[in-house]
mmCIF file of N, CA and C in Angstrom:
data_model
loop_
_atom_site.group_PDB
_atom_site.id
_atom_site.type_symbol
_atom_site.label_atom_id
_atom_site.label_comp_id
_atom_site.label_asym_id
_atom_site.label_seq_id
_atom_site.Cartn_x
_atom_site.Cartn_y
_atom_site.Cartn_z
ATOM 1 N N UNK K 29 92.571 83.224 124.671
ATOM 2 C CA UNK K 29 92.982 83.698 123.360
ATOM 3 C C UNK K 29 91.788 83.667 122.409
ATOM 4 N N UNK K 30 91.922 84.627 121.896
ATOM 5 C CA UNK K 30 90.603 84.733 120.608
ATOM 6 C C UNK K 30 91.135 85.357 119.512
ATOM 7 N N UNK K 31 90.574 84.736 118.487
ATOM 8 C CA UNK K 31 91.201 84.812 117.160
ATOM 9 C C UNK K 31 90.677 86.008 116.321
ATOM 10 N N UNK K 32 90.900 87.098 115.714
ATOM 11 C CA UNK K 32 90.575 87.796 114.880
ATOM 12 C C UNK K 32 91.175 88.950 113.849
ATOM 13 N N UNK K 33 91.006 88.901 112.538
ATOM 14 C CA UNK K 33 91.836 89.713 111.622
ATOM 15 C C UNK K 33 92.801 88.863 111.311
ATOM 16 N N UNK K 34 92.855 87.810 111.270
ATOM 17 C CA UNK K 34 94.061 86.614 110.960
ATOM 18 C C UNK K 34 94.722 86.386 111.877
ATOM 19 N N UNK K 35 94.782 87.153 113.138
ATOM 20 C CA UNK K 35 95.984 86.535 114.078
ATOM 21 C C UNK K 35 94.967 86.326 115.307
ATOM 22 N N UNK K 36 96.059 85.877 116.546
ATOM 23 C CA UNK K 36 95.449 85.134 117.893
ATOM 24 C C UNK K 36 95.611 86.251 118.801
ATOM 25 N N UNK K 37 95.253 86.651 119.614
ATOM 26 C CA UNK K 37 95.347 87.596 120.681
ATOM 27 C C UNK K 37 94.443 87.664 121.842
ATOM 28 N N UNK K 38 94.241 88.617 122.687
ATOM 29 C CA UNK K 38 93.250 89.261 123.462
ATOM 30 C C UNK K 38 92.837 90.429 122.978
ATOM 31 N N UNK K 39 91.276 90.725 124.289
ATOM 32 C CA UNK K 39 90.830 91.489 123.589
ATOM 33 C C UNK K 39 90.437 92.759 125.187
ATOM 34 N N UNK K 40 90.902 93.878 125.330
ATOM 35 C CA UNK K 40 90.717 94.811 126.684
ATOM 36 C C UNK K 40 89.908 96.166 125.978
ATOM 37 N N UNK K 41 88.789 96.138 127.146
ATOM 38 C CA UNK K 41 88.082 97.490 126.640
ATOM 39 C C UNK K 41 87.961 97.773 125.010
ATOM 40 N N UNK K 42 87.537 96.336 124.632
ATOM 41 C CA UNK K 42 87.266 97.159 123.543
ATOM 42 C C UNK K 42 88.208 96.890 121.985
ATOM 43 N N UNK K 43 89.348 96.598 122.668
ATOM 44 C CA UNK K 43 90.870 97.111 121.708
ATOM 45 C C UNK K 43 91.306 95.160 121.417
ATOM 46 N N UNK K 44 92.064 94.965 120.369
ATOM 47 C CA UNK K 44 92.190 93.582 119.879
ATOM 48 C C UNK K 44 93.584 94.104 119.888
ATOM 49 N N UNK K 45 94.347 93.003 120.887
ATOM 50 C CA UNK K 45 95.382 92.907 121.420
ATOM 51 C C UNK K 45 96.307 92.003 120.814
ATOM 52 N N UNK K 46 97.303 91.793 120.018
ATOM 53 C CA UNK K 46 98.488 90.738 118.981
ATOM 54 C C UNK K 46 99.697 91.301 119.325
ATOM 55 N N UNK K 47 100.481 89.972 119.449
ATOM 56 C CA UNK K 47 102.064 90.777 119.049
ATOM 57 C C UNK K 47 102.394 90.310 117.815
ATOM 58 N N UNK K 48 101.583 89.949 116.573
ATOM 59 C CA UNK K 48 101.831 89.993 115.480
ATOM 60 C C UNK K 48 101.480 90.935 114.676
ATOM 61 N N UNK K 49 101.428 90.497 113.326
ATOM 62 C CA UNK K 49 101.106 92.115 112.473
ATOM 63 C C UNK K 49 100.030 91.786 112.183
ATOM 64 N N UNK K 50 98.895 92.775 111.932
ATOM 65 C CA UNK K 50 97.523 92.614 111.040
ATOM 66 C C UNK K 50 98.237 93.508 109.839
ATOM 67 N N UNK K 51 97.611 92.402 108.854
ATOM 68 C CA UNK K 51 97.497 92.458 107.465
ATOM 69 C C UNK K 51 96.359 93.620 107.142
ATOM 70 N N UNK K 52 96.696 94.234 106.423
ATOM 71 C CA UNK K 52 95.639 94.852 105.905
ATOM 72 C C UNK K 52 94.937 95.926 106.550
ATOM 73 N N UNK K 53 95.289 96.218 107.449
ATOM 74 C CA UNK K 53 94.636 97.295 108.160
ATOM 75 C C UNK K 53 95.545 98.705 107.711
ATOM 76 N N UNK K 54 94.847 99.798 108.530
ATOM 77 C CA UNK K 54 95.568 101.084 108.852
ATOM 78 C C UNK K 54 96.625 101.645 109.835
ATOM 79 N N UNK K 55 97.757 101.696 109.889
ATOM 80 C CA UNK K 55 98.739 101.726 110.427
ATOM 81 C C UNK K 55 98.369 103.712 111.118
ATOM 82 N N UNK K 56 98.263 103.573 112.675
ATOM 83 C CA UNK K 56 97.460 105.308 112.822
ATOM 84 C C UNK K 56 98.634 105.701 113.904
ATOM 85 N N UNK K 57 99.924 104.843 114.007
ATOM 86 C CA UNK K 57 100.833 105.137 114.643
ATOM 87 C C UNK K 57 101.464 104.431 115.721
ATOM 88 N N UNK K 58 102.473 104.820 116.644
ATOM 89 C CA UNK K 58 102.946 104.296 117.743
ATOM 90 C C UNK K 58 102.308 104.426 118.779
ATOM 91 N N UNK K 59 101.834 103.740 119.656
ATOM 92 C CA UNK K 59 101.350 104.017 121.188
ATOM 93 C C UNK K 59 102.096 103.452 121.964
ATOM 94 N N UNK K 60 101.998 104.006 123.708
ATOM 95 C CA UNK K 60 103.053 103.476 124.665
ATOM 96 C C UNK K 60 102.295 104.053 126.314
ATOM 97 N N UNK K 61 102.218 103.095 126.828
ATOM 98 C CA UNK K 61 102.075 103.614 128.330
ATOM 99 C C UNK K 61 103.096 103.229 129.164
ATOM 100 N N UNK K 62 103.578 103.809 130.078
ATOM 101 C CA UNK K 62 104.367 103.414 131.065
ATOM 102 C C UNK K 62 103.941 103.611 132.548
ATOM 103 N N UNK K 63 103.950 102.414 132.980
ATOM 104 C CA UNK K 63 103.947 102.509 134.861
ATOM 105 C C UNK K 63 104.742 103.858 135.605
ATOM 106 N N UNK K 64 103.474 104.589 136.559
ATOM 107 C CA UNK K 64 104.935 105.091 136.966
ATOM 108 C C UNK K 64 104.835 104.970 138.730
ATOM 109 N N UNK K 65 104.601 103.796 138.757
ATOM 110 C CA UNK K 65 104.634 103.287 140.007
ATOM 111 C C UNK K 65 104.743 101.719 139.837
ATOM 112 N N UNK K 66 105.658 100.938 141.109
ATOM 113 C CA UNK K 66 105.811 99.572 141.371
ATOM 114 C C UNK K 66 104.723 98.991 141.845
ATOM 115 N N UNK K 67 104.902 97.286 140.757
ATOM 116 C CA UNK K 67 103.904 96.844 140.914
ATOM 117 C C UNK K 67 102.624 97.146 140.442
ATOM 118 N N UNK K 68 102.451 98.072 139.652
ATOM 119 C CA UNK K 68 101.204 98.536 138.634
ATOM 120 C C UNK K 68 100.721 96.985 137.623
ATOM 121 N N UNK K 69 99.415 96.675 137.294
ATOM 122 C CA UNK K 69 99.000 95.423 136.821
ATOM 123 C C UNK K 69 99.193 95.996 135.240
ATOM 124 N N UNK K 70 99.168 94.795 134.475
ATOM 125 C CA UNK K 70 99.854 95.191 133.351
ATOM 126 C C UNK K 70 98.458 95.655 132.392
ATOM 127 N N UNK K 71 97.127 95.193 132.757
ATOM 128 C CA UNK K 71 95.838 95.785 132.690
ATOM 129 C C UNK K 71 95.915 96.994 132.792
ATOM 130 N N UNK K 72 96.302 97.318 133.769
ATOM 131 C CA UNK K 72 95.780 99.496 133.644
ATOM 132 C C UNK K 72 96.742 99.928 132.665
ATOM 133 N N UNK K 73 97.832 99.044 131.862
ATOM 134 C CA UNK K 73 98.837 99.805 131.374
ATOM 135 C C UNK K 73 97.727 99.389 129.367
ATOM 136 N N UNK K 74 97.094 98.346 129.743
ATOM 137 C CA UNK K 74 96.370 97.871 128.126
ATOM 138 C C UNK K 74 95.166 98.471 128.438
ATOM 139 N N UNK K 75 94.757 99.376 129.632
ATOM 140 C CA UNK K 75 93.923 100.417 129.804
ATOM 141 C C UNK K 75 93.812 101.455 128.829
ATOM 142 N N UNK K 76 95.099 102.003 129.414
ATOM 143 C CA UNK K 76 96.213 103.153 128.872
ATOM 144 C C UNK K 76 95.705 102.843 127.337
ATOM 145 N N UNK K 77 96.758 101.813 126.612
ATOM 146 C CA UNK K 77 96.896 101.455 125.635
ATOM 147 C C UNK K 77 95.343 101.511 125.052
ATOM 148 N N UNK K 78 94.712 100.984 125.062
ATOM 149 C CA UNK K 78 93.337 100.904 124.618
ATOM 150 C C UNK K 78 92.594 102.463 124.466
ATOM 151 N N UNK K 79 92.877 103.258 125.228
ATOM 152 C CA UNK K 79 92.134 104.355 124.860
ATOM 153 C C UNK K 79 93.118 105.418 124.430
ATOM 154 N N UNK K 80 94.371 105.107 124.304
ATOM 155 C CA UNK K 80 95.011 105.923 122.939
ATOM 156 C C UNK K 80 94.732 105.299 121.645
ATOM 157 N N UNK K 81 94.616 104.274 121.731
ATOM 158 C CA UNK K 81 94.165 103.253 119.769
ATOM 159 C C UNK K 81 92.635 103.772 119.722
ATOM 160 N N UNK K 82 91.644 104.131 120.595
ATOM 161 C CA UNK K 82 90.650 104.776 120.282
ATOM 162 C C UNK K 82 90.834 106.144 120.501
ATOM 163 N N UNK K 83 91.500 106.693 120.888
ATOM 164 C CA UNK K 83 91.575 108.214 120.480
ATOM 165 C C UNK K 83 91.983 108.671 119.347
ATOM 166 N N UNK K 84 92.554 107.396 118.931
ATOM 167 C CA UNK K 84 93.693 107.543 117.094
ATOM 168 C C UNK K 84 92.734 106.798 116.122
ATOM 169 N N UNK K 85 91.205 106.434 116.374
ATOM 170 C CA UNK K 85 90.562 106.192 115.672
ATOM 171 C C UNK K 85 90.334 104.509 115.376
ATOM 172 N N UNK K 86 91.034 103.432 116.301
ATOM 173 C CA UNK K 86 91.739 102.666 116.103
ATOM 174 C C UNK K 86 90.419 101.399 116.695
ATOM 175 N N UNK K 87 91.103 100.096 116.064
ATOM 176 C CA UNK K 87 89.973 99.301 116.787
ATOM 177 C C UNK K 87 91.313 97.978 117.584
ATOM 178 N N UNK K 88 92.172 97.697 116.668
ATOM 179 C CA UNK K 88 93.439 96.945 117.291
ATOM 180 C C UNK K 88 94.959 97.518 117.591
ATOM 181 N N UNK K 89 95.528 96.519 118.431
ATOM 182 C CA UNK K 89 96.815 97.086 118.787
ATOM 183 C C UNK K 89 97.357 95.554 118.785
ATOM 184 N N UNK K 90 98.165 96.067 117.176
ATOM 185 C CA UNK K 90 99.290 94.874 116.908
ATOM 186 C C UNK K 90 100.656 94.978 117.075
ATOM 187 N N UNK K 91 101.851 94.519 116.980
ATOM 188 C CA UNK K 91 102.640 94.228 117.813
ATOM 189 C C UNK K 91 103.223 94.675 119.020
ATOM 190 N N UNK K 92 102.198 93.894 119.729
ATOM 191 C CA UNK K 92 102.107 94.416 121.186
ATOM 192 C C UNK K 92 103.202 94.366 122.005
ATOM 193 N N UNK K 93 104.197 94.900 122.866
ATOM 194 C CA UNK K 93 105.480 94.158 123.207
ATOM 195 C C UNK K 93 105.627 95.417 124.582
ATOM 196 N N UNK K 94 105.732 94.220 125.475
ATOM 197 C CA UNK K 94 105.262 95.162 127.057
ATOM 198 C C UNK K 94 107.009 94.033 127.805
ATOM 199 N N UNK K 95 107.184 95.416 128.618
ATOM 200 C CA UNK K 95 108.388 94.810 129.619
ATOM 201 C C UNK K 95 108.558 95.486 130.971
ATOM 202 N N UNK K 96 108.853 94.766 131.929
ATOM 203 C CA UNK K 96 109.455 94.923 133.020
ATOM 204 C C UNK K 96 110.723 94.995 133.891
ATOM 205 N N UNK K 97 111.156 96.184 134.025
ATOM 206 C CA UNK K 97 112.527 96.465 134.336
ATOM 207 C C UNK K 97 112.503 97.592 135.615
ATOM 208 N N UNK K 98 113.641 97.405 136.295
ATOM 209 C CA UNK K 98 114.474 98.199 136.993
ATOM 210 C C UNK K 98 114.622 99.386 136.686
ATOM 211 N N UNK K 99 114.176 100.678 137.068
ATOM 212 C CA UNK K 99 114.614 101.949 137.397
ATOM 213 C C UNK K 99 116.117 102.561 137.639
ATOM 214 N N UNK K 100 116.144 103.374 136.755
ATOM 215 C CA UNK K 100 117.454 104.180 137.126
ATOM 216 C C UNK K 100 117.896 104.321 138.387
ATOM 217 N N UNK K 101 117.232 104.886 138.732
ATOM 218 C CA UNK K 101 117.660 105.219 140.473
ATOM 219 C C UNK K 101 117.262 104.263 141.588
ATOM 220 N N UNK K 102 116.812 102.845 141.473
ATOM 221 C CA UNK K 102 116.499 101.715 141.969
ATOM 222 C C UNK K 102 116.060 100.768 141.398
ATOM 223 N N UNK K 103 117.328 99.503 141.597
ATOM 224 C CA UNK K 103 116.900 98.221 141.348
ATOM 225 C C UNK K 103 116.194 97.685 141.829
ATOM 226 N N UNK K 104 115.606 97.583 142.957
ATOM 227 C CA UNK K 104 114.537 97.712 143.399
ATOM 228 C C UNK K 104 113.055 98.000 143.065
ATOM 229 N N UNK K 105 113.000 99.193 142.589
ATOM 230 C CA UNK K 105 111.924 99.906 142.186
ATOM 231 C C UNK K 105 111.754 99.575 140.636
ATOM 232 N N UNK K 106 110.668 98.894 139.904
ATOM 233 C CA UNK K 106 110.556 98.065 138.781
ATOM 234 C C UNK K 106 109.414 99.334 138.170
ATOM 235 N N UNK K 107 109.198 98.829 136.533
ATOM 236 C CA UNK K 107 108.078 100.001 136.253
ATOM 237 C C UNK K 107 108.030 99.123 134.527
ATOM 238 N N UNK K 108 106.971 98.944 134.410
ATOM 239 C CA UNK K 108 106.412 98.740 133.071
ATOM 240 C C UNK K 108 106.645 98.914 132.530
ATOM 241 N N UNK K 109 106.405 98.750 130.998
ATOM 242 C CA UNK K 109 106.771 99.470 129.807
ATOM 243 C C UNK K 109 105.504 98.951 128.385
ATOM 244 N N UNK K 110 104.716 98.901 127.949
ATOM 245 C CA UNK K 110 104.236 98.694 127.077
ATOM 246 C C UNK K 110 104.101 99.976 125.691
ATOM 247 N N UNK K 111 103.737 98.971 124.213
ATOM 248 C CA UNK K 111 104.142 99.642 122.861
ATOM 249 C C UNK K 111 103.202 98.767 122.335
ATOM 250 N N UNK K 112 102.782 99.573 121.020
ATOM 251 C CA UNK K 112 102.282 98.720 120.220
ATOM 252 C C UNK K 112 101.658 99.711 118.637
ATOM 253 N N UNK K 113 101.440 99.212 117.680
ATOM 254 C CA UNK K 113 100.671 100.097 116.777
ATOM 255 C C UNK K 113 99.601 99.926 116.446
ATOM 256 N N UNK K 114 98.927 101.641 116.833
ATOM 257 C CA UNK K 114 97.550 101.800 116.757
ATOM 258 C C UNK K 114 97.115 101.267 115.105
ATOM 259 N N UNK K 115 95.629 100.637 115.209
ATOM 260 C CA UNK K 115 95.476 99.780 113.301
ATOM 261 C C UNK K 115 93.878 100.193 113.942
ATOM 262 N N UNK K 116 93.186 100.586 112.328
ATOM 263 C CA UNK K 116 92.344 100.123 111.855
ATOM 264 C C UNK K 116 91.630 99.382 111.231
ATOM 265 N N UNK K 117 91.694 98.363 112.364
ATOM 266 C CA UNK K 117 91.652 96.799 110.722
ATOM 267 C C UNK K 117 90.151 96.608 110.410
ATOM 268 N N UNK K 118 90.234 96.137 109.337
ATOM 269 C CA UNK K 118 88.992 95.839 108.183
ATOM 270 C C UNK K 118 88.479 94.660 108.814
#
């Protein structure tokens, strides 16, 4: 964990990772990747994530909130889910 912009998080490719809010920054929208295969690491999905918050101009992604669930058509078959909002924080 490393601390920056007032809150605690990680940090992938680049991108400052919280599931809290940064204060003070620029709010540049919603981002979201989804697995679309089982068993995908939750890294290629803050991959994902990381280079949409820099395509939106972005340097963090605060409230980060990633899940793992069951497929429609198999319980079995599981698939990611990560969200978060792209910020330009100061």
């Amino acid at each position: 964990m490393i601390e920056k912009y007032g809150r605690k998080g990680t940090e992938h490719d680049g991108i400052f990772f919280t599931e809290g809010v940064i204060e003070g920054g620029s709010n540049l929208g919603i981002v979201e990747a989804v697995s679309n295969q089982q068993n995908m690491s939750l890294d290629k999905l803050k991959s994902d994530l990381a280079a949409k918050v820099k395509s939106k101009g972005g340097n963090a992604l605060d409230e980060f909130k990633y899940v793992q669930k069951g497929t429609v058509f198999s319980f079995s078959s599981t698939q990611w889910r990560a969200s978060g909002r792209a910020i330009k924080a100061e």
